[in-house]
GROMACS .gro file of C-alpha atoms in nm:
model
  237
    1ASN     CA    1   5.862  12.892   5.529
    2HIS     CA    2   5.710  13.218   5.638
    3LEU     CA    3   5.840  13.347   5.969
    4ASP     CA    4   5.643  13.593   6.177
    5CYS     CA    5   5.882  13.859   6.299
    6PRO     CA    6   5.792  14.101   6.575
    7GLU     CA    7   5.792  14.469   6.498
    8VAL     CA    8   6.125  14.630   6.582
    9SER     CA    9   6.141  14.991   6.688
   10TYR     CA   10   6.411  15.216   6.824
   11VAL     CA   11   6.463  15.562   6.966
   12LEU     CA   12   6.778  15.748   6.867
   13PRO     CA   13   6.965  15.911   7.160
   14GLY     CA   14   6.967  16.289   7.177
   15ASP     CA   15   7.275  16.499   7.110
   16SER     CA   16   7.353  16.559   7.479
   17ILE     CA   17   7.339  16.185   7.552
   18CYS     CA   18   7.580  16.116   7.264
   19TRP     CA   19   7.828  16.366   7.407
   20GLU     CA   20   7.825  16.227   7.762
   21PRO     CA   21   8.075  15.937   7.733
   22ILE     CA   22   8.325  16.156   7.547
   23LEU     CA   23   8.301  16.457   7.776
   24HIS     CA   24   8.321  16.234   8.083
   25SER     CA   25   8.636  16.063   7.956
   26GLN     CA   26   8.988  16.201   8.000
   27LEU     CA   27   9.007  16.309   7.636
   28LEU     CA   28   8.993  16.679   7.725
   29THR     CA   29   9.292  16.642   7.958
   30ILE     CA   30   9.541  16.557   7.682
   31PRO     CA   31   9.794  16.835   7.614
   32ALA     CA   32   9.777  16.960   7.256
   33THR     CA   33  10.065  16.896   7.016
   34ASP     CA   34  10.124  16.986   6.653
   35TYR     CA   35   9.950  16.676   6.511
   36ALA     CA   36   9.705  16.410   6.628
   37VAL     CA   37   9.692  16.069   6.462
   38ILE     CA   38   9.390  15.857   6.549
   39GLY     CA   39   9.247  15.522   6.446
   40TYR     CA   40   9.358  15.179   6.335
   41ALA     CA   41   9.684  14.987   6.398
   42LEU     CA   42   9.863  15.276   6.572
   43PRO     CA   43  10.097  15.055   6.784
   44GLU     CA   44  10.218  14.891   6.462
   45ILE     CA   45  10.251  15.229   6.289
   46THR     CA   46  10.453  15.385   6.572
   47GLN     CA   47  10.653  15.066   6.640
   48SER     CA   48  10.656  15.173   7.003
   49ASP     CA   49  10.559  15.017   7.337
   50ASP     CA   50  10.566  15.356   7.513
   51TRP     CA   51  10.195  15.429   7.562
   52SER     CA   52  10.019  15.611   7.847
   53GLU     CA   53   9.671  15.501   7.956
   54TYR     CA   54   9.387  15.755   7.981
   55ASP     CA   55   9.078  15.554   8.088
   56THR     CA   56   8.921  15.462   7.751
   57PHE     CA   57   9.228  15.523   7.534
   58TYR     CA   58   9.607  15.524   7.512
   59ILE     CA   59   9.839  15.796   7.387
   60HIS     CA   60  10.193  15.792   7.251
   61THR     CA   61  10.386  16.108   7.168
   62GLU     CA   62  10.698  16.152   6.960
   63LYS     CA   63  10.878  16.410   6.751
   64ILE     CA   64  10.860  16.369   6.372
   65ASN     CA   65  11.028  16.615   6.136
   66ASN     CA   66  11.054  16.867   6.420
   67LYS     CA   67  10.680  16.838   6.492
   68HIS     CA   68  10.532  16.701   6.814
   69VAL     CA   69  10.280  16.427   6.732
   70THR     CA   70  10.023  16.256   6.955
   71PHE     CA   71   9.900  15.911   6.853
   72LEU     CA   72   9.559  15.846   7.008
   73ALA     CA   73   9.444  15.484   7.027
   74TYR     CA   74   9.100  15.398   7.163
   75LYS     CA   75   9.051  15.075   7.358
   76HIS     CA   76   8.719  15.014   7.183
   77SER     CA   77   8.619  15.069   6.822
   78PHE     CA   78   8.421  15.385   6.753
   79TRP     CA   79   8.173  15.438   6.473
   80GLY     CA   80   8.000  15.714   6.280
   81ASP     CA   81   7.949  16.053   6.439
   82ILE     CA   82   8.164  15.959   6.739
   83GLY     CA   83   8.459  16.045   6.516
   84GLY     CA   84   8.322  16.394   6.460
   85ARG     CA   85   8.274  16.447   6.833
   86ILE     CA   86   8.629  16.332   6.907
   87THR     CA   87   8.756  16.572   6.640
   88THR     CA   88   8.561  16.860   6.796
   89CYS     CA   89   8.721  16.787   7.134
   90LEU     CA   90   9.068  16.777   6.980
   91GLY     CA   91   8.997  17.113   6.815
   92ARG     CA   92   8.893  17.260   7.149
   93LEU     CA   93   9.218  17.135   7.299
   94GLY     CA   94   9.412  17.326   7.037
   95TYR     CA   95   9.506  17.060   6.781
   96LYS     CA   96   9.537  17.203   6.430
   97ASN     CA   97   9.626  16.889   6.231
   98LEU     CA   98   9.449  16.551   6.237
   99ILE     CA   99   9.523  16.228   6.050
  100PHE     CA  100   9.273  15.940   6.060
  101VAL     CA  101   9.384  15.581   5.986
  102GLY     CA  102   9.125  15.311   5.924
  103LYS     CA  103   8.958  15.071   5.683
  104LEU     CA  104   8.691  15.135   5.421
  105GLY     CA  105   8.495  14.973   5.140
  106GLY     CA  106   8.585  15.011   4.774
  107LEU     CA  107   8.327  15.107   4.510
  108ARG     CA  108   8.546  15.032   4.207
  109SER     CA  109   8.593  14.683   4.064
  110THR     CA  110   8.966  14.751   4.023
  111TYR     CA  111   9.015  14.802   4.398
  112ILE     CA  112   9.131  14.471   4.542
  113PRO     CA  113   9.090  14.421   4.918
  114ASN     CA  114   9.412  14.437   5.120
  115GLN     CA  115   9.619  14.547   4.821
  116HIS     CA  116   9.539  14.917   4.803
  117LEU     CA  117   9.524  15.220   5.029
  118ALA     CA  118   9.270  15.501   4.993
  119THR     CA  119   9.284  15.875   5.047
  120GLY     CA  120   9.116  16.188   4.916
  121ASN     CA  121   8.974  16.529   4.994
  122PHE     CA  122   8.599  16.483   4.933
  123SER     CA  123   8.314  16.325   5.126
  124TYR     CA  124   7.938  16.334   5.079
  125ILE     CA  125   7.761  16.334   5.414
  126GLU     CA  126   7.393  16.389   5.496
  127GLY     CA  127   7.326  16.576   5.172
  128GLU     CA  128   7.637  16.792   5.201
  129CYS     CA  129   7.960  16.783   4.999
  130ILE     CA  130   8.269  16.832   5.216
  131THR     CA  131   8.610  16.918   5.065
  132TRP     CA  132   8.937  16.988   5.241
  133ASP     CA  133   9.313  17.017   5.189
  134ASN     CA  134   9.419  16.659   5.254
  135ILE     CA  135   9.732  16.623   5.470
  136CYS     CA  136   9.795  16.276   5.320
  137ASN     CA  137   9.743  16.377   4.958
  138HIS     CA  138  10.111  16.409   4.870
  139SER     CA  139  10.190  16.048   4.785
  140ALA     CA  140  10.229  15.965   4.415
  141ASP     CA  141  10.209  15.589   4.465
  142ILE     CA  142  10.000  15.344   4.263
  143THR     CA  143   9.920  15.158   4.586
  144VAL     CA  144   9.733  15.467   4.710
  145LYS     CA  145   9.402  15.527   4.535
  146LYS     CA  146   9.264  15.880   4.547
  147GLY     CA  147   8.893  15.935   4.508
  148LYS     CA  148   8.558  16.059   4.628
  149HIS     CA  149   8.414  15.922   4.950
  150ILE     CA  150   8.056  15.882   5.068
  151THR     CA  151   7.974  15.864   5.439
  152SER     CA  152   7.715  15.593   5.502
  153PRO     CA  153   7.504  15.603   5.821
  154SER     CA  154   7.540  15.226   5.860
  155VAL     CA  155   7.615  14.914   5.658
  156ILE     CA  156   7.246  14.823   5.682
  157PHE     CA  157   7.179  15.109   5.436
  158GLU     CA  158   7.426  14.968   5.182
  159LYS     CA  159   7.180  14.761   4.979
  160LYS     CA  160   7.182  14.692   4.605
  161GLU     CA  161   6.953  14.987   4.536
  162TRP     CA  162   7.186  15.217   4.731
  163LEU     CA  163   7.488  15.078   4.549
  164ASN     CA  164   7.327  15.143   4.210
  165LEU     CA  165   7.275  15.507   4.308
  166VAL     CA  166   7.626  15.578   4.435
  167SER     CA  167   7.871  15.351   4.253
  168ASP     CA  168   7.903  15.574   3.944
  169THR     CA  169   7.986  15.881   4.152
  170PHE     CA  170   8.188  15.766   4.451
  171ASP     CA  171   8.499  15.554   4.500
  172PHE     CA  172   8.498  15.472   4.873
  173VAL     CA  173   8.250  15.431   5.158
  174ASP     CA  174   8.268  15.418   5.537
  175PRO     CA  175   8.066  15.566   5.828
  176GLU     CA  176   8.333  15.799   5.973
  177ILE     CA  177   8.544  16.003   5.731
  178GLY     CA  178   8.280  16.266   5.655
  179HIS     CA  179   8.216  16.321   6.027
  180PHE     CA  180   8.589  16.369   6.089
  181ALA     CA  181   8.628  16.606   5.793
  182ARG     CA  182   8.321  16.817   5.873
  183ALA     CA  183   8.419  16.860   6.238
  184ALA     CA  184   8.776  16.944   6.136
  185LEU     CA  185   8.655  17.219   5.902
  186ARG     CA  186   8.423  17.359   6.168
  187ASN     CA  187   8.715  17.374   6.413
  188SER     CA  188   8.970  17.521   6.167
  189MET     CA  189   9.176  17.202   6.159
  190HIS     CA  190   9.373  17.045   5.875
  191PHE     CA  191   9.260  16.687   5.809
  192GLY     CA  192   9.371  16.384   5.616
  193TYR     CA  193   9.295  16.014   5.605
  194ILE     CA  194   9.486  15.712   5.483
  195HIS     CA  195   9.282  15.388   5.491
  196ILE     CA  196   9.318  15.027   5.390
  197ILE     CA  197   9.063  14.916   5.131
  198SER     CA  198   8.942  14.615   5.327
  199ASN     CA  199   8.651  14.498   5.112
  200SER     CA  200   8.472  14.555   4.784
  201LEU     CA  201   8.103  14.637   4.753
  202VAL     CA  202   8.092  14.591   4.376
  203LYS     CA  203   8.283  14.268   4.318
  204ASN     CA  204   8.308  13.944   4.513
  205HIS     CA  205   8.653  13.865   4.646
  206TYR     CA  206   8.770  13.580   4.863
  207GLU     CA  207   8.912  13.831   5.111
  208ASN     CA  208   8.637  14.033   5.276
  209LEU     CA  209   8.515  14.148   5.615
  210SER     CA  210   8.424  13.794   5.721
  211ASN     CA  211   8.779  13.655   5.714
  212GLU     CA  212   8.999  13.948   5.819
  213ARG     CA  213   9.195  13.732   6.063
  214LEU     CA  214   9.328  13.487   5.805
  215PRO     CA  215   9.710  13.471   5.813
  216VAL     CA  216   9.731  13.574   5.447
  217VAL     CA  217   9.516  13.881   5.517
  218LEU     CA  218   9.713  13.975   5.828
  219ASP     CA  219  10.037  13.950   5.633
  220LYS     CA  220   9.905  14.181   5.361
  221ARG     CA  221   9.779  14.424   5.623
  222ARG     CA  222  10.121  14.435   5.790
  223LYS     CA  223  10.277  14.546   5.462
  224LEU     CA  224  10.008  14.810   5.408
  225ILE     CA  225  10.045  14.936   5.765
  226ALA     CA  226  10.419  14.976   5.707
  227HIS     CA  227  10.333  15.180   5.398
  228ILE     CA  228  10.086  15.391   5.599
  229ARG     CA  229  10.366  15.460   5.847
  230ARG     CA  230  10.589  15.591   5.567
  231ILE     CA  231  10.311  15.812   5.430
  232ILE     CA  232  10.224  15.959   5.770
  233TYR     CA  233  10.583  16.030   5.865
  234ARG     CA  234  10.638  16.190   5.523
  235SER     CA  235  10.319  16.397   5.548
  236ILE     CA  236  10.406  16.553   5.883
  237THR     CA  237  10.603  16.865   5.792
   0.00000   0.00000   0.00000
């Protein structure tokens, strides 16, 4: 049956509006340390209950390999260019090293969800190729896949036609990594990411973004998070 759908339109917010919630938060009050670690599963990575609340986020600090490290956990998920804005603020505070932990999509049929980690030093974003010296690029582990990343504006752009254009060139996709990397370069910061490959865009798997809370998935994630912890603590030197 044919359904008549109303026309949908939208107006993107301006740059100043996008900055408002970040600049009005307490982010710029955090004292700078040697490293910042931001993103996914940080309480599990730190194995600590010692967190301080700063309105929209929590922080935990500890000393690792004689370096002072701040773990920054947001209360709400952030997407896309928000990551770049957060990175810019951290650079203004004086942070010189940033590690981003998260989840991304795999663009290789050999990447099995919840069995592999991803890292790299390349992202394609808005027509620009970004490369950097990856803090987390020192692990010679078959669980960690290293490859080229493409920053997608949104999952609604990731259609079959898009996939046919990018799958031969890129290995990973998510909406944030390129924004983090570009802002880090602009603020003279060292950057690295270590992500769980949570889903595949090129091959159907039983485990995907629709059933992330299954006990079997959570158990696999716990093991990968423990591995991320080892990589991060080894990378901080």
